[in-house]
PDB file of C-alpha atoms in Angstrom:
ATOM      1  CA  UNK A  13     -11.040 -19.607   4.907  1.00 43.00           C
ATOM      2  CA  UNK A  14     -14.036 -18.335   3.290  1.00 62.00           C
ATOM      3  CA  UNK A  15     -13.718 -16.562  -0.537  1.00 88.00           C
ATOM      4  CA  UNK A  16     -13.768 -13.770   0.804  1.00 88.00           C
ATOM      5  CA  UNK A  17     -10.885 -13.922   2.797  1.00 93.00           C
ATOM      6  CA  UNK A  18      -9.154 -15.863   0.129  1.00 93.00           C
ATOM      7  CA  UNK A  19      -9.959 -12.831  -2.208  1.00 93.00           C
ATOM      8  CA  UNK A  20      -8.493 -11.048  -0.523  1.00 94.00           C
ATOM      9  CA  UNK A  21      -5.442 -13.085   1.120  1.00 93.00           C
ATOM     10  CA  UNK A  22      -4.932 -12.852  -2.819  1.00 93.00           C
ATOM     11  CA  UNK A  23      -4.929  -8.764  -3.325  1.00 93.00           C
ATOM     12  CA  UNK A  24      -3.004  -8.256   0.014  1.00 92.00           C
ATOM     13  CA  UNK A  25      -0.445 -10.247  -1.357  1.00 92.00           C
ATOM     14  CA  UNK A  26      -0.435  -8.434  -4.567  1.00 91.00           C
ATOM     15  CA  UNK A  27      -0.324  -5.089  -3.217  1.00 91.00           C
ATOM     16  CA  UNK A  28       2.555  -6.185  -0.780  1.00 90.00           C
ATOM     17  CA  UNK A  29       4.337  -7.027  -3.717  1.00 88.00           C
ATOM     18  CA  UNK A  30       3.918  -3.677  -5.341  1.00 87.00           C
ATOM     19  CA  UNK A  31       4.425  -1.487  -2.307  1.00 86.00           C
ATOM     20  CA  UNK A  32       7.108  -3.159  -1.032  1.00 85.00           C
ATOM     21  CA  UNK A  33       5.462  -3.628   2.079  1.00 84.00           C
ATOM     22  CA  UNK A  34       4.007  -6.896   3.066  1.00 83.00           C
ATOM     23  CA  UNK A  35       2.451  -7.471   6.262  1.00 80.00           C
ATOM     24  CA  UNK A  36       3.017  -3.606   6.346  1.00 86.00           C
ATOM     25  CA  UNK A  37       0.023  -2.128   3.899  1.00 87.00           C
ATOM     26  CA  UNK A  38      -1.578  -0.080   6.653  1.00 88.00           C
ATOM     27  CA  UNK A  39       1.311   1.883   6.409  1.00 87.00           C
ATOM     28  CA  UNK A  40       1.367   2.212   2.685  1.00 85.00           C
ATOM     29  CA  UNK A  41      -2.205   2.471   1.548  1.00 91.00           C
ATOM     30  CA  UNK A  42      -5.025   5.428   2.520  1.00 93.00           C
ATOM     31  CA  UNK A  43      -7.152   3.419   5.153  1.00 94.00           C
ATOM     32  CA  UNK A  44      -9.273   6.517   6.089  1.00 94.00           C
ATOM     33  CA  UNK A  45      -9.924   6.906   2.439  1.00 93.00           C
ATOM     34  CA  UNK A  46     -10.631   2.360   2.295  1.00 94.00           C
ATOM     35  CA  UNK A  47     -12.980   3.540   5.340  1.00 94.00           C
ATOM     36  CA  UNK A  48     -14.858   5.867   3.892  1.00 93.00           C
ATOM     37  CA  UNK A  49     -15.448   4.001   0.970  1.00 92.00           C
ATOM     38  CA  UNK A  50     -16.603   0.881   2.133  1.00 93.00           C
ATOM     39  CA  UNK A  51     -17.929   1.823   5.424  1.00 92.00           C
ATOM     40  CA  UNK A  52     -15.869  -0.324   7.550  1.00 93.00           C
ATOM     41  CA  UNK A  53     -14.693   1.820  10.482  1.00 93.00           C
ATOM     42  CA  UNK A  54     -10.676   2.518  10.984  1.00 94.00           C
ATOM     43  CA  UNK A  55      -9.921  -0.363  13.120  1.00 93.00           C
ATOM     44  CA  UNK A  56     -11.358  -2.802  11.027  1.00 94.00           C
ATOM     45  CA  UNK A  57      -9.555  -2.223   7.769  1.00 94.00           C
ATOM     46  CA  UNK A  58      -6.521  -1.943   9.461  1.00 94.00           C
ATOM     47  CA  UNK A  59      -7.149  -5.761  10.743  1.00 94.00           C
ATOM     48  CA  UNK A  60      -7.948  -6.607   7.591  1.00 94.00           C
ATOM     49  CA  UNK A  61      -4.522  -5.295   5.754  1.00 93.00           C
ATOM     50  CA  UNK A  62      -2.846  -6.583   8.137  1.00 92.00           C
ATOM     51  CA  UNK A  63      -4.028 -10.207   7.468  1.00 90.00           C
ATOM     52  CA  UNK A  64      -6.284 -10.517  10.048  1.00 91.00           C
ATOM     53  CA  UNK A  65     -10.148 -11.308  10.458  1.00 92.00           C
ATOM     54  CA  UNK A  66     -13.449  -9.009  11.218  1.00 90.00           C
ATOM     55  CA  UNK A  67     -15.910  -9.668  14.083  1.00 87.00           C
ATOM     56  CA  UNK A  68     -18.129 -11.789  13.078  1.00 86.00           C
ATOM     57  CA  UNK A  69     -21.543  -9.779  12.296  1.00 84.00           C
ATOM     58  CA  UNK A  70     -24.862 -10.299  11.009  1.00 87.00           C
ATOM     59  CA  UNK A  71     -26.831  -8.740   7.810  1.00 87.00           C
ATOM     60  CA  UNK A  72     -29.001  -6.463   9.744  1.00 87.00           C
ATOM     61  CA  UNK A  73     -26.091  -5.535  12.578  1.00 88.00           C
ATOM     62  CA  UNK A  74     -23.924  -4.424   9.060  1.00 89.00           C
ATOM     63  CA  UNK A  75     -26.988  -2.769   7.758  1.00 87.00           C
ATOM     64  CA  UNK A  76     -27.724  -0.678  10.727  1.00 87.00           C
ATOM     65  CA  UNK A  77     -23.789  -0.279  11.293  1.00 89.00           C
ATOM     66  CA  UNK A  78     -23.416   1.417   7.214  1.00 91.00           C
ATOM     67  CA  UNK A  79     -26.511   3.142   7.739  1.00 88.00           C
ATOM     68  CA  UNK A  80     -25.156   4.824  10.968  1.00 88.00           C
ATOM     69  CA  UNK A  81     -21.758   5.050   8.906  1.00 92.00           C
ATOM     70  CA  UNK A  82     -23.405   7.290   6.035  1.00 91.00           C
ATOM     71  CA  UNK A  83     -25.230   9.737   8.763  1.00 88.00           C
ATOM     72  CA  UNK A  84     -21.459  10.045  10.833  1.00 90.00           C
ATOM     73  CA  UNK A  85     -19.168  10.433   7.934  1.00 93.00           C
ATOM     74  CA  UNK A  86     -21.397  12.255   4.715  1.00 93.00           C
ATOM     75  CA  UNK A  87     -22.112  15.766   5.229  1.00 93.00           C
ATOM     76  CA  UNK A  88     -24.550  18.086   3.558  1.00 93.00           C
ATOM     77  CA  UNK A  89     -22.737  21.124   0.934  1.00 93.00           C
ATOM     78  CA  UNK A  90     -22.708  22.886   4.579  1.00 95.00           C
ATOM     79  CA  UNK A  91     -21.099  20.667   6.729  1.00 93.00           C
ATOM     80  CA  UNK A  92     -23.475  19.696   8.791  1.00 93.00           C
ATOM     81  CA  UNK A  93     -24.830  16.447   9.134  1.00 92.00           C
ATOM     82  CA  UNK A  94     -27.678  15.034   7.806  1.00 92.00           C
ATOM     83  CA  UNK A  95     -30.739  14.653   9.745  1.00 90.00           C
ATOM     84  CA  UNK A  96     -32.880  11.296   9.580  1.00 88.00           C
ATOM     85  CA  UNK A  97     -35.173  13.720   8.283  1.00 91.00           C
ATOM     86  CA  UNK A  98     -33.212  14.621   5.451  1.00 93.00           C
ATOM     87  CA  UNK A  99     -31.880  11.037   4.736  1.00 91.00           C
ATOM     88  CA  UNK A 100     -35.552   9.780   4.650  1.00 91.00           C
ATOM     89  CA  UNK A 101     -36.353  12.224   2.075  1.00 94.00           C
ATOM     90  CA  UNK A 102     -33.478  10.969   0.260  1.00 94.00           C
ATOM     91  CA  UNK A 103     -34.525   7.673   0.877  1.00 91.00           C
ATOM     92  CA  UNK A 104     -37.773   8.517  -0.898  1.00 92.00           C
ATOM     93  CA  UNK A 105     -39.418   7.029   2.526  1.00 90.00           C
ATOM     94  CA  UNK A 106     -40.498   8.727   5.889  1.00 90.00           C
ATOM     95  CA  UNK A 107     -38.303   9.138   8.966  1.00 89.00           C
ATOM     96  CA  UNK A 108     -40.400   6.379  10.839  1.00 88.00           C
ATOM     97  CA  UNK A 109     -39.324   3.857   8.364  1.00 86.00           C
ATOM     98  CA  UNK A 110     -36.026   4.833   8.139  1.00 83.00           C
ATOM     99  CA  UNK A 111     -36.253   4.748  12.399  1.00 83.00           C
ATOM    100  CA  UNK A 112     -37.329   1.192  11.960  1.00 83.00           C
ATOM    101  CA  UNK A 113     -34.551   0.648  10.000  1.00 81.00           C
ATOM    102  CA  UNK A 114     -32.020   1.598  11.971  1.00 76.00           C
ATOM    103  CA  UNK A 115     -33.894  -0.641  14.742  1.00 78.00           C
ATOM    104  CA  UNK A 116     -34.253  -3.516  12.404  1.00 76.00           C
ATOM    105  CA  UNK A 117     -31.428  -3.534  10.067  1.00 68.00           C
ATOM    106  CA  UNK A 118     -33.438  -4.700   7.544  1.00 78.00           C
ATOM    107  CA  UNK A 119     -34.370  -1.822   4.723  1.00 78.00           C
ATOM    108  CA  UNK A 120     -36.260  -2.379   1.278  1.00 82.00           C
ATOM    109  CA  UNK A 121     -33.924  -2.602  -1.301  1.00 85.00           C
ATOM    110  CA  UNK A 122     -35.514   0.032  -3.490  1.00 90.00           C
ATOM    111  CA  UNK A 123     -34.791   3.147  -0.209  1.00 89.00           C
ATOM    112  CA  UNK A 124     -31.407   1.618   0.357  1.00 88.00           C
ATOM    113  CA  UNK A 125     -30.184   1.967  -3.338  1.00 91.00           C
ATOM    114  CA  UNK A 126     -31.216   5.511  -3.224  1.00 93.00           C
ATOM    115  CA  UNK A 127     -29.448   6.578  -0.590  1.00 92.00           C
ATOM    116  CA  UNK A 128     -26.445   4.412  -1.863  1.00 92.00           C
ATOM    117  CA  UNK A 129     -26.995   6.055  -5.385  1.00 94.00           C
ATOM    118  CA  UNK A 130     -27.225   9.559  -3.624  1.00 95.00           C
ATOM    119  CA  UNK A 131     -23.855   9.112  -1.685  1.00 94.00           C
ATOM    120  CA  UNK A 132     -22.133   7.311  -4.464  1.00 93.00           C
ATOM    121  CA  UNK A 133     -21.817   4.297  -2.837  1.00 93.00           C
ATOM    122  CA  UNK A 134     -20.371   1.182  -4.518  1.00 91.00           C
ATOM    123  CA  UNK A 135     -23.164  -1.845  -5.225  1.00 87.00           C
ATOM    124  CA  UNK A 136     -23.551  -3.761  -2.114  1.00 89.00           C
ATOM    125  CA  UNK A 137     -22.671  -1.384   0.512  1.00 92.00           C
ATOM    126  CA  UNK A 138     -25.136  -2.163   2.840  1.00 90.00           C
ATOM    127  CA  UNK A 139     -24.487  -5.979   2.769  1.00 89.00           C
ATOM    128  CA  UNK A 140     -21.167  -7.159   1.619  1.00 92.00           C
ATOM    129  CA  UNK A 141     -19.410  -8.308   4.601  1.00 92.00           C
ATOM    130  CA  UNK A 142     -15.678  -6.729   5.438  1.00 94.00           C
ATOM    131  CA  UNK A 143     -13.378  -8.661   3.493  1.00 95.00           C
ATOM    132  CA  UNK A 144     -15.649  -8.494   0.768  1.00 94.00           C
ATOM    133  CA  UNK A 145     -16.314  -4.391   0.695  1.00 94.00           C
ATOM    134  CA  UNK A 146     -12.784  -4.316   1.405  1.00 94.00           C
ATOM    135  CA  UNK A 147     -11.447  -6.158  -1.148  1.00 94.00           C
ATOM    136  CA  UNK A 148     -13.724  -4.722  -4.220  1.00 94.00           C
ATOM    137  CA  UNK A 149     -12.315  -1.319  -2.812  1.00 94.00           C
ATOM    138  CA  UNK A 150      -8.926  -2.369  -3.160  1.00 94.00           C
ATOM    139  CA  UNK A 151      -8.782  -3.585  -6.986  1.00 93.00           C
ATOM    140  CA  UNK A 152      -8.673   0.561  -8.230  1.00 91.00           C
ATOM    141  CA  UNK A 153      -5.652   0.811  -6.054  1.00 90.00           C
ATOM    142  CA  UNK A 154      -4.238  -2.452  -7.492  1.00 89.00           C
ATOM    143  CA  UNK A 155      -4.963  -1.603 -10.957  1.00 86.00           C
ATOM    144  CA  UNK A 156      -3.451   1.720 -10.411  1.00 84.00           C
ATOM    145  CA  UNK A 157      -0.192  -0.027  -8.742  1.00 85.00           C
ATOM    146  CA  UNK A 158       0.203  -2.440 -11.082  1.00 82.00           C
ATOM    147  CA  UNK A 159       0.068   0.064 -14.333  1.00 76.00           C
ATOM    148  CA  UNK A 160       2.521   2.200 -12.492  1.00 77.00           C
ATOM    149  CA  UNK A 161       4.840  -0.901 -12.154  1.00 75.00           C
ATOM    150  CA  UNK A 162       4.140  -2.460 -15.700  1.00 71.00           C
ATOM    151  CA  UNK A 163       3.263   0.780 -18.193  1.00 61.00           C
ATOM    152  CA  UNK A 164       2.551  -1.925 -20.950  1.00 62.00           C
ATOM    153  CA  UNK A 165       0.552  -3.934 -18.801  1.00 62.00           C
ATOM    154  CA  UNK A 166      -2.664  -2.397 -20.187  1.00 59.00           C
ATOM    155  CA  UNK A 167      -1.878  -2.839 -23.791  1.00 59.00           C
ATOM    156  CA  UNK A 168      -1.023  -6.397 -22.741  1.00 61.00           C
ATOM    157  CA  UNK A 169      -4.416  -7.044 -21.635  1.00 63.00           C
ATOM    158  CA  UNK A 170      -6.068  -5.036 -25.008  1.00 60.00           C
ATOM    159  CA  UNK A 171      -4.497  -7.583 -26.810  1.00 58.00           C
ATOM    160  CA  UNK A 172      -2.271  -5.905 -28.594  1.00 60.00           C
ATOM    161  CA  UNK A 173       1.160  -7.216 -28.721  1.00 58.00           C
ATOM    162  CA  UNK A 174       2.882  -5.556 -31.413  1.00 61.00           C
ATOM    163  CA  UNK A 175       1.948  -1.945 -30.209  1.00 62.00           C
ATOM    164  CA  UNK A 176       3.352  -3.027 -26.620  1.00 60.00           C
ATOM    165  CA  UNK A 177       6.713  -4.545 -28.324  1.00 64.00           C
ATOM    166  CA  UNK A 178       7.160  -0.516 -29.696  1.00 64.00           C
ATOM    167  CA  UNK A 179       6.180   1.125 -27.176  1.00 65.00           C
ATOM    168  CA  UNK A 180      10.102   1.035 -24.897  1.00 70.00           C
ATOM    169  CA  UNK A 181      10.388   3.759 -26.762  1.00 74.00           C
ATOM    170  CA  UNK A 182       7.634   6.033 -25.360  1.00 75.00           C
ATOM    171  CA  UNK A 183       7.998   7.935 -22.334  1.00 78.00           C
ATOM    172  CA  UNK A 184       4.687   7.273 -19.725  1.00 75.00           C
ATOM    173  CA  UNK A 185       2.616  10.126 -20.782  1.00 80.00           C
ATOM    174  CA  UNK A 186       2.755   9.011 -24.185  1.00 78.00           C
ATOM    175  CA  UNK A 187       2.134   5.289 -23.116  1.00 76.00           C
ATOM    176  CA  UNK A 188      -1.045   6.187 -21.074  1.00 79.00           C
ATOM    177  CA  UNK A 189      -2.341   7.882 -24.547  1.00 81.00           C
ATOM    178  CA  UNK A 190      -1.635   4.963 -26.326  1.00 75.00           C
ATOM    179  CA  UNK A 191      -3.213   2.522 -23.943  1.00 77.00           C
ATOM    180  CA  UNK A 192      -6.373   4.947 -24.085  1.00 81.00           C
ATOM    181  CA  UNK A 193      -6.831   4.871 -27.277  1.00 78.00           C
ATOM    182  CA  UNK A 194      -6.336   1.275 -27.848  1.00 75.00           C
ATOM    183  CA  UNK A 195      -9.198   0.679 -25.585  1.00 79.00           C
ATOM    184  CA  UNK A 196     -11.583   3.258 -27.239  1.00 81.00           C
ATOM    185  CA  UNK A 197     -10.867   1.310 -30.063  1.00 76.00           C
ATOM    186  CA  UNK A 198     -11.400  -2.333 -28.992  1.00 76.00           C
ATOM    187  CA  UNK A 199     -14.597  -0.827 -26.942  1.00 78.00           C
ATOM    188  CA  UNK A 200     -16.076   0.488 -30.653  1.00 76.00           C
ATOM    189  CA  UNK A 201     -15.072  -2.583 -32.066  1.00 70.00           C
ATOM    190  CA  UNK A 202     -17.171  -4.612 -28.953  1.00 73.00           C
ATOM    191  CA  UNK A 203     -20.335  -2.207 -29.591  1.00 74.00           C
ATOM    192  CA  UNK A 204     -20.230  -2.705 -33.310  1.00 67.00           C
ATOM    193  CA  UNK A 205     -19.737  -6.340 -33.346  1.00 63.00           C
ATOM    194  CA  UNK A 206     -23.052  -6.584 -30.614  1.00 63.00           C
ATOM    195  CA  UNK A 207     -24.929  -4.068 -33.013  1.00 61.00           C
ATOM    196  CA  UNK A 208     -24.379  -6.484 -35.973  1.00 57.00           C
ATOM    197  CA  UNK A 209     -25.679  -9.531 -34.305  1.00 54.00           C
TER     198      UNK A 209
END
C-alpha cells in the first residue's frame, strides 16, 4: 500500500468513527462537493471512500484530466463556460499553448498556478494523484467532525489544560470563542517570539 493510500486508509477510518458510518462514508460525506474540490470525477471518490483503489494514471493523463475538469465544472459570473480562449488569458499564455497542453499534459508550472490561483484551487491540483487530493480534501471535514465530537479538543491541542478543565461549564458557542481566542493568543505569542530572535 503506498502512503497515500495508507493516509488515507488512516482518515477513512477516522471519519467512520465520527459518522458512524464505516465502510458507508459515501453516504455520509458531500462527494460532489470532495469532487469539485479535488478534481477527481464522482465515481472515483466514491471508490475511494469506500476503501477502494483509483485507475492507475500517469502525470500528464491527470494533468490533462484536471485541466479538462476546471473547463467542465468552473463557470464564468454568467454561467457559461469558459473558453480556452479565456482560460489562456487566465493562464497568462496563448490558446496554442494551452492546446498543447491539453495534448501533452505537461504545462509550465508558472500558467498552471495561475489558473489554480484563479479558481482557488488547493496546491497540487494538477498533480497529486487520487488518494492524495482526496485525502488533503478530507482533513477540513475531519477537523470539523472531530471539534463537533470533542468541543475541548482544540484547547487541548493550544496547550492549554487548565482553561479546557473549566470549560464543562460553557455551552458550545461560548467554547468556540474561547478556543478562538486562545489561538489568537498563542499565534501573537509565535510572531513575537520569531520577531525577537
Amino acid at each position: 500500500m503506498s502512503d497515500a493510500y495508507a493516509a488515507l486508509a488512516d482518515v477513512l477510518d477516522r471519519l467512520g468513527e465520527l459518522t458512524g458510518r464505516p465502510g458507508r462514508l459515501p453516504e455520509a460525506l458531500d462527494v460532489a462537493g470532495l469532487s469539485y474540490r479535488t478534481g477527481i470525477p464522482v465515481g472515483t471518490v466514491v471508490e475511494l471512500l469506500s476503501g477502494g483503489r483509483a485507475g492507475e494514471t500517469c502525470l500528464a493523463h491527470r494533468v490533462r484530466q484536471r485541466l479538462d475538469f476546471i473547463r467542465e465544472t468552473r463557470r464564468r459570473p454568467d454561467g457559461k463556460r469558459y473558453s480556452l480562449d479565456e482560460l489562456a488569458r487566465i493562464a497568462g499564455t496563448s490558446r496554442q499553448w494551452l492546446s498543447e497542453w491539453r495534448k501533452s499534459g505537461m504545462p509550465s508550472l508558472e500558467h498552471a498556478d495561475r489558473l489554480r490561483r484563479f479558481f482557488g484551487l488547493p496546491a497540487g491540483f494538477f498533480t497529486a494523484d487520487e488518494p492524495e487530493a482526496l485525502c488533503e480534501a478530507l482533513q477540513p471535514v475531519l477537523q470539523s467532525l472531530e471539534a463537533e465530537a470533542d468541543p475541548l479538543l482544540r484547547l487541548r491541542e493550544s496547550g492549554l489544560i487548565r482553561l479546557a478543565a473549566r470549560a464543562p461549564q460553557m455551552n458550545a458557542r461560548q467554547l468556540a470563542t474561547l478556543a478562538d481566542l486562545a489561538e489568537m493568543i498563542i499565534a501573537s505569542e509565535k510572531a513575537g517570539d520569531t520577531g525577537r530572535a
